[in-house]
PDB file of C-alpha atoms in Angstrom:
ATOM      1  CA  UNK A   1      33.384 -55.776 -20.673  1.00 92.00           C
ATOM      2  CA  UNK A   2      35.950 -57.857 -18.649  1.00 95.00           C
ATOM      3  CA  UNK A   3      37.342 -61.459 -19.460  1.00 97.00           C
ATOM      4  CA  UNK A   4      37.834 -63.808 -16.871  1.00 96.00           C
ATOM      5  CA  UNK A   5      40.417 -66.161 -17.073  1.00 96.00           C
ATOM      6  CA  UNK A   6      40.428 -69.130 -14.251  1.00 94.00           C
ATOM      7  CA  UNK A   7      43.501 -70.645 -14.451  1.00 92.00           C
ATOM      8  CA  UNK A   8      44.395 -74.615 -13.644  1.00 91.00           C
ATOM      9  CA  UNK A   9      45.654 -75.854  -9.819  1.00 88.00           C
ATOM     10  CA  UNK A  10      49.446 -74.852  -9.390  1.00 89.00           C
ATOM     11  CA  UNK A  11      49.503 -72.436 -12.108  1.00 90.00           C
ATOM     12  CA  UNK A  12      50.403 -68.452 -11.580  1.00 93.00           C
ATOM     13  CA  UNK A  13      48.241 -66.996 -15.086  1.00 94.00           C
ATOM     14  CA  UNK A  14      49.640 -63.367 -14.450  1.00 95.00           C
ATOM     15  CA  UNK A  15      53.185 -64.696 -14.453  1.00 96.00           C
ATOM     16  CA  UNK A  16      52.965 -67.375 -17.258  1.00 95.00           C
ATOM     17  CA  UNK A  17      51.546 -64.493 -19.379  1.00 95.00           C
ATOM     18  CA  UNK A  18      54.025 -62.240 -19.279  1.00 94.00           C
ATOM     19  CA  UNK A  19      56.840 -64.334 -18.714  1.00 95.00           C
ATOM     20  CA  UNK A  20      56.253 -64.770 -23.052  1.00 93.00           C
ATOM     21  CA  UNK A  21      57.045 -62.810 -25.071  1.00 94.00           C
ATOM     22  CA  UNK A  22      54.176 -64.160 -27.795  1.00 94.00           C
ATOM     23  CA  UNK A  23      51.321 -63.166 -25.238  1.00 94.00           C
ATOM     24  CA  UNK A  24      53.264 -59.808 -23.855  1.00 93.00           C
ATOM     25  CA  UNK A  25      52.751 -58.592 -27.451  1.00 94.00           C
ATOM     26  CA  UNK A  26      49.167 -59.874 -27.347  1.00 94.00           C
ATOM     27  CA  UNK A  27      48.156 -58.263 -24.029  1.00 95.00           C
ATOM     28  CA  UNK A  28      50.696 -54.745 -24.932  1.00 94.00           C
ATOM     29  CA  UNK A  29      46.960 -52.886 -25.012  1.00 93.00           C
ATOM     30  CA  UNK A  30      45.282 -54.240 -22.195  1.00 94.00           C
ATOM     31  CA  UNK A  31      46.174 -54.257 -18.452  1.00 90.00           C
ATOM     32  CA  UNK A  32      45.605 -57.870 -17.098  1.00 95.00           C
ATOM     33  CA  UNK A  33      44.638 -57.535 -13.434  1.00 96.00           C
ATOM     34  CA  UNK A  34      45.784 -60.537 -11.138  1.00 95.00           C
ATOM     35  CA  UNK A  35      43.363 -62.189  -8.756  1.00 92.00           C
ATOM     36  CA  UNK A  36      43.508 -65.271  -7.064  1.00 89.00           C
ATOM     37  CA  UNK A  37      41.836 -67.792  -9.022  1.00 90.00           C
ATOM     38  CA  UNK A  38      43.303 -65.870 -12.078  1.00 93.00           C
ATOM     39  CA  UNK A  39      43.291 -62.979 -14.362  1.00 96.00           C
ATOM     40  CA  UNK A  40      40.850 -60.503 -15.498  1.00 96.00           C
ATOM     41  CA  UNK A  41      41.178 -58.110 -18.966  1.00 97.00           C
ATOM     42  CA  UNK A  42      39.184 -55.240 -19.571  1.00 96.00           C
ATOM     43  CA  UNK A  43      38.015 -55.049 -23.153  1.00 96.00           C
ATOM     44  CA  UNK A  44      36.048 -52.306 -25.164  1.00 94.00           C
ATOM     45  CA  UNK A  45      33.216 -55.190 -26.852  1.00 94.00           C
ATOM     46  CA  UNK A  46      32.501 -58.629 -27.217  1.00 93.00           C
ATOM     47  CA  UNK A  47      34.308 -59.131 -30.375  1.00 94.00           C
ATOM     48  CA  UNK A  48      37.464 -57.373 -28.939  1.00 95.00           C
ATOM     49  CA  UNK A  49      36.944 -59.990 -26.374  1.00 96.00           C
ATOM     50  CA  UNK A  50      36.635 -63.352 -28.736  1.00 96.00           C
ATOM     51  CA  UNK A  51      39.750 -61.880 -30.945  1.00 96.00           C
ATOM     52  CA  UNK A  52      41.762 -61.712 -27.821  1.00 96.00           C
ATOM     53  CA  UNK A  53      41.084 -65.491 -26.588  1.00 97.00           C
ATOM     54  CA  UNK A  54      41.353 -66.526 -30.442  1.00 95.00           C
ATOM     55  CA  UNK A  55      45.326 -64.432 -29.938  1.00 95.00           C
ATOM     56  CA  UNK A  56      45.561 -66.217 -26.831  1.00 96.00           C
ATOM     57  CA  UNK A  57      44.458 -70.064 -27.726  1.00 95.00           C
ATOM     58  CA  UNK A  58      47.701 -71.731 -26.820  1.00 96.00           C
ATOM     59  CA  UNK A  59      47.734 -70.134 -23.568  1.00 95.00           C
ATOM     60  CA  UNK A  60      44.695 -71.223 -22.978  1.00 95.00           C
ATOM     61  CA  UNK A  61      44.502 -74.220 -23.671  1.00 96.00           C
ATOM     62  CA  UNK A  62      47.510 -75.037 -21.684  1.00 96.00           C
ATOM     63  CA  UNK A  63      47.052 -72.968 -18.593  1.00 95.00           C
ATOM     64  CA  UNK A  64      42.997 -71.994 -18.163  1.00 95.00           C
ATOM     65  CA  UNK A  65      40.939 -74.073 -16.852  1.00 92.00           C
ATOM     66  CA  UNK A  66      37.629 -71.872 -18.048  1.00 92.00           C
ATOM     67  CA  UNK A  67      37.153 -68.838 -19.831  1.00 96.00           C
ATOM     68  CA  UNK A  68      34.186 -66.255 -19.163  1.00 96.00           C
ATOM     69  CA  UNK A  69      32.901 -63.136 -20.257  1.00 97.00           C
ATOM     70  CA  UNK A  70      30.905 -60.687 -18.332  1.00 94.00           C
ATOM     71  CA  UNK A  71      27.827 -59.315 -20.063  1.00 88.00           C
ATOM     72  CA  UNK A  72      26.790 -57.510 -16.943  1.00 87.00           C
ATOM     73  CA  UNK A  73      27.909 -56.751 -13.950  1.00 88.00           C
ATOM     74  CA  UNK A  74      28.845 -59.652 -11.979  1.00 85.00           C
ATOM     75  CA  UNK A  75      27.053 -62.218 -14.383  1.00 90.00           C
ATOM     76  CA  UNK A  76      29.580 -63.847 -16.542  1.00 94.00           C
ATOM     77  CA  UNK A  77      29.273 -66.136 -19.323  1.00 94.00           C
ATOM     78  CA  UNK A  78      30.795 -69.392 -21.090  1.00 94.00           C
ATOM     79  CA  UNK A  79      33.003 -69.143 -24.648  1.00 94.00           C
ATOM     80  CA  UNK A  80      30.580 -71.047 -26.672  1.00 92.00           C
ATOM     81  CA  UNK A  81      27.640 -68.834 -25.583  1.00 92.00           C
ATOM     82  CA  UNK A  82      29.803 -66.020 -26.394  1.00 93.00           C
ATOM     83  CA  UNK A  83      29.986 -67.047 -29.717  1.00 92.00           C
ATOM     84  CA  UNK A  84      26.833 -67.715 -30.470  1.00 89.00           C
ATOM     85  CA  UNK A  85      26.037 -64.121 -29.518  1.00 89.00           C
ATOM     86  CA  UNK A  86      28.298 -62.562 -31.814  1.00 90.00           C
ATOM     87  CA  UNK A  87      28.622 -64.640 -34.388  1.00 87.00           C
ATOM     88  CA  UNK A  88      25.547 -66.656 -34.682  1.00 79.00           C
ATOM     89  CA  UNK A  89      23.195 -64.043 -33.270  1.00 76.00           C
ATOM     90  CA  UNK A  90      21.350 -66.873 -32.174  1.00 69.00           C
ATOM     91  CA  UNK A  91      21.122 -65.875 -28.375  1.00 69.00           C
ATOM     92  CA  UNK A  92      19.533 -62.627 -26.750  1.00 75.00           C
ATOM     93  CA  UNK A  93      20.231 -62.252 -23.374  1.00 81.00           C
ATOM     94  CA  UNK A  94      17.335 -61.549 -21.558  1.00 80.00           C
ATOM     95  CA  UNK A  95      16.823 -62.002 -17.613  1.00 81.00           C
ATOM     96  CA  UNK A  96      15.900 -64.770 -16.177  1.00 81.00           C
ATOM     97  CA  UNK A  97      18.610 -66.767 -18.257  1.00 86.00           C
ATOM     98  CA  UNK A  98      17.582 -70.333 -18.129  1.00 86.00           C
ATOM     99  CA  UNK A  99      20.372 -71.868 -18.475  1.00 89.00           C
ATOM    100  CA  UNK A 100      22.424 -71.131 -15.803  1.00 90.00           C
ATOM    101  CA  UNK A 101      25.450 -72.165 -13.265  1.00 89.00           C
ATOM    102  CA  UNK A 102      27.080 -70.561  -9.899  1.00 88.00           C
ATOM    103  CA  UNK A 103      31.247 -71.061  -8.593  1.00 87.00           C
ATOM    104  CA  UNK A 104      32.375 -70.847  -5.972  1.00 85.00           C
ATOM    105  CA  UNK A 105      35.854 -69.601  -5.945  1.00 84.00           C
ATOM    106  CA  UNK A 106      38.233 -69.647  -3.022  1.00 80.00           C
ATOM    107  CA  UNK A 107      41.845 -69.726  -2.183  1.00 74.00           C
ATOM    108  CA  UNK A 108      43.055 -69.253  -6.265  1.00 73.00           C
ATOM    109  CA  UNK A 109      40.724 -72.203  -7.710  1.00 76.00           C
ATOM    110  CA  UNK A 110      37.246 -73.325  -8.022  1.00 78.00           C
ATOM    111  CA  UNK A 111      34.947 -75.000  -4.950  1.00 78.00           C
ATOM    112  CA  UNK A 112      32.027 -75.564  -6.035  1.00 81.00           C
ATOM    113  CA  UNK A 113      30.186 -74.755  -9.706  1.00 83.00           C
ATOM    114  CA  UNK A 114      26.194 -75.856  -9.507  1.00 85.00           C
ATOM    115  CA  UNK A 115      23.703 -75.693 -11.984  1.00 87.00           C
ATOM    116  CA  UNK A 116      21.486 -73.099 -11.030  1.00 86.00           C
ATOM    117  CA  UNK A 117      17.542 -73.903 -10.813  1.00 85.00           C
ATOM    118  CA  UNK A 118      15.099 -71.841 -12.800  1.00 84.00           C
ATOM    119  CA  UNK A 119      14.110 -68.675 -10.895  1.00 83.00           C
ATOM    120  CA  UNK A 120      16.581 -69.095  -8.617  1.00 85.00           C
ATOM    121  CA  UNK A 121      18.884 -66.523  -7.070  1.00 83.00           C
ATOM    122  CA  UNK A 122      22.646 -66.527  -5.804  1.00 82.00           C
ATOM    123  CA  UNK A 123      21.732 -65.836  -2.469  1.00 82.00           C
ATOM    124  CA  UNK A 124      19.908 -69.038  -2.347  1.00 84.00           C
ATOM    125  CA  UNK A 125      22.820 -70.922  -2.860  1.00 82.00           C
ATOM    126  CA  UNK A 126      24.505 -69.128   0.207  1.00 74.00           C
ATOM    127  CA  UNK A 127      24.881 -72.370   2.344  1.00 77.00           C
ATOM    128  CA  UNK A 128      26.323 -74.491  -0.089  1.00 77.00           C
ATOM    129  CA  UNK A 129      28.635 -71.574  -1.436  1.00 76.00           C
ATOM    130  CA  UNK A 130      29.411 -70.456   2.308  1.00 72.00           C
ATOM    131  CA  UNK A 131      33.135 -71.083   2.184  1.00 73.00           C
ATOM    132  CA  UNK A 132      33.785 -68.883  -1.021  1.00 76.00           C
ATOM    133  CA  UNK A 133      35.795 -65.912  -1.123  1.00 80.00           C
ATOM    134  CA  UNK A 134      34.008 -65.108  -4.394  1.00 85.00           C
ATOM    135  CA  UNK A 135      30.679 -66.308  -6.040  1.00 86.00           C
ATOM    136  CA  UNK A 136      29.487 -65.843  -9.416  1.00 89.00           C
ATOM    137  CA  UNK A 137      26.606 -66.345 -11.925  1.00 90.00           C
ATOM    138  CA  UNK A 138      27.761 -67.903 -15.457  1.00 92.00           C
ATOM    139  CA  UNK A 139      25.332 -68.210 -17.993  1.00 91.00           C
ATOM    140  CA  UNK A 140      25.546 -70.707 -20.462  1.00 91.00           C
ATOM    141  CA  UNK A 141      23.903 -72.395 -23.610  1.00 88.00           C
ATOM    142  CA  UNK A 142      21.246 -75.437 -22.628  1.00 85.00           C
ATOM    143  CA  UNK A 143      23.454 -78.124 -23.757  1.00 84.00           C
ATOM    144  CA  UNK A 144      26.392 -76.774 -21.489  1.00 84.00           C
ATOM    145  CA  UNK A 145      24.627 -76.417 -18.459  1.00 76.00           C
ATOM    146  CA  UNK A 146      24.436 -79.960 -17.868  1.00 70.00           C
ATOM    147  CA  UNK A 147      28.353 -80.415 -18.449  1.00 61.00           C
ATOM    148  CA  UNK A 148      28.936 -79.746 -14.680  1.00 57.00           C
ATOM    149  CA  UNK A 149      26.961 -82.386 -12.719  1.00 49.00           C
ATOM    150  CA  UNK A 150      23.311 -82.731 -11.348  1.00 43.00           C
ATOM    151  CA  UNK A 151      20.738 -79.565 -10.417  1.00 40.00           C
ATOM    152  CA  UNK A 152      21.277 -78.673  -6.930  1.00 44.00           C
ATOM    153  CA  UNK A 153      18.498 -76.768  -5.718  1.00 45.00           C
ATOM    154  CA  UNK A 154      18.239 -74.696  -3.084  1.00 45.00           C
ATOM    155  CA  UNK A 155      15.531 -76.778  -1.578  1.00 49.00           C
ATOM    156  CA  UNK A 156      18.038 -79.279  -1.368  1.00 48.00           C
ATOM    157  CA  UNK A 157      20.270 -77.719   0.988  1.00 44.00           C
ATOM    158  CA  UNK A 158      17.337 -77.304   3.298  1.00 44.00           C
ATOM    159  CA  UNK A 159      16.755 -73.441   2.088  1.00 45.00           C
ATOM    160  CA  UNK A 160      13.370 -72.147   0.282  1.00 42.00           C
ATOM    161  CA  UNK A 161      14.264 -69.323  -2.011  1.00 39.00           C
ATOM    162  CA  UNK A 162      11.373 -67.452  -0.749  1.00 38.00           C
ATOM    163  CA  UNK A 163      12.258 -67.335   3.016  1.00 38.00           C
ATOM    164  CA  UNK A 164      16.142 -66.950   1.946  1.00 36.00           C
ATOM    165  CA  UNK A 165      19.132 -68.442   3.517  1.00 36.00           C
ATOM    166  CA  UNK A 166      18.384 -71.030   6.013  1.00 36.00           C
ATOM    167  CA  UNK A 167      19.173 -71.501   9.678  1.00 31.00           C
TER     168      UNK A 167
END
């Protein structure tokens, strides 16, 4: 399981990390990998996971603009979703996820993030997404979903999901 870590415009997460002492010790069994738009840890479990973030709270708060866990490859999802996995049992992840969003991420930060419609697929977001160096799937719980902005469909950028990408 990997933890992504997007950090806020003008901040350098790899350096801020281990510039401190407090999160060195933290991170002293894990091997933070640098990319641009952040950092990613590789962790043995979800609960490994959430006890790391809990260690790392300050940080953060202060320096991360999201935090996101990947259940499988290439699909992420959110903290509180995360949570109620583990500790609330409440969620079983099961594909299609209905509640779901898609970034964008280019040139160390965050483009685009779109709520994802129901039976819809990455790949139909390709137009709006174009620009990205990196796209991704987050899923999230219902109430989050809507945190982000309006349902962009792919109908709406001029694409039908069953024909893929448009023109």
């Amino acid at each position: 399981m990997n933890i992504l870590l997007i950090q806020r415009e003008g901040t350098d997460l790899h350096h801020t990390l281990f510039s401190s002492e407090t999160s060195r010790l933290a991170l002293r069994f894990y091997h933070p990998k640098k990319v641009s738009y952040g950092v990613t840890i590789s962790v043995a479990s979800l609960g490994s996971a959430l006890s790391l973030i809990s260690e790392l709270r300050w940080y953060l708060r202060r320096y991360v603009r999201e935090t996101l866990f990947e259940v499988e490859d290439g699909i992420f999802c959110t903290h509180d979703l995360a949570q109620d996995i583990y500790y609330e049992r409440t969620a079983i992840l099961t594909k299609p996820w209905a509640s779901r969003r898609i970034y964008g991420l280019s040139s160390g930060k965050p483009t685009r993030r779109l709520i994802m419609a129901q039976g819809s697929t990455i790949q139909d977001y390709a137009t709006q997404l174009g620009g990205s160096e990196t796209i991704i799937e987050v899923w999230c719980n219902e109430d989050e979903v809507e945190d982000i902005g309006e349902l962009i469909t792919p109908e709406a950028a001029g694409e039908n999901p069953a024909e893929g990408p448009g023109p």
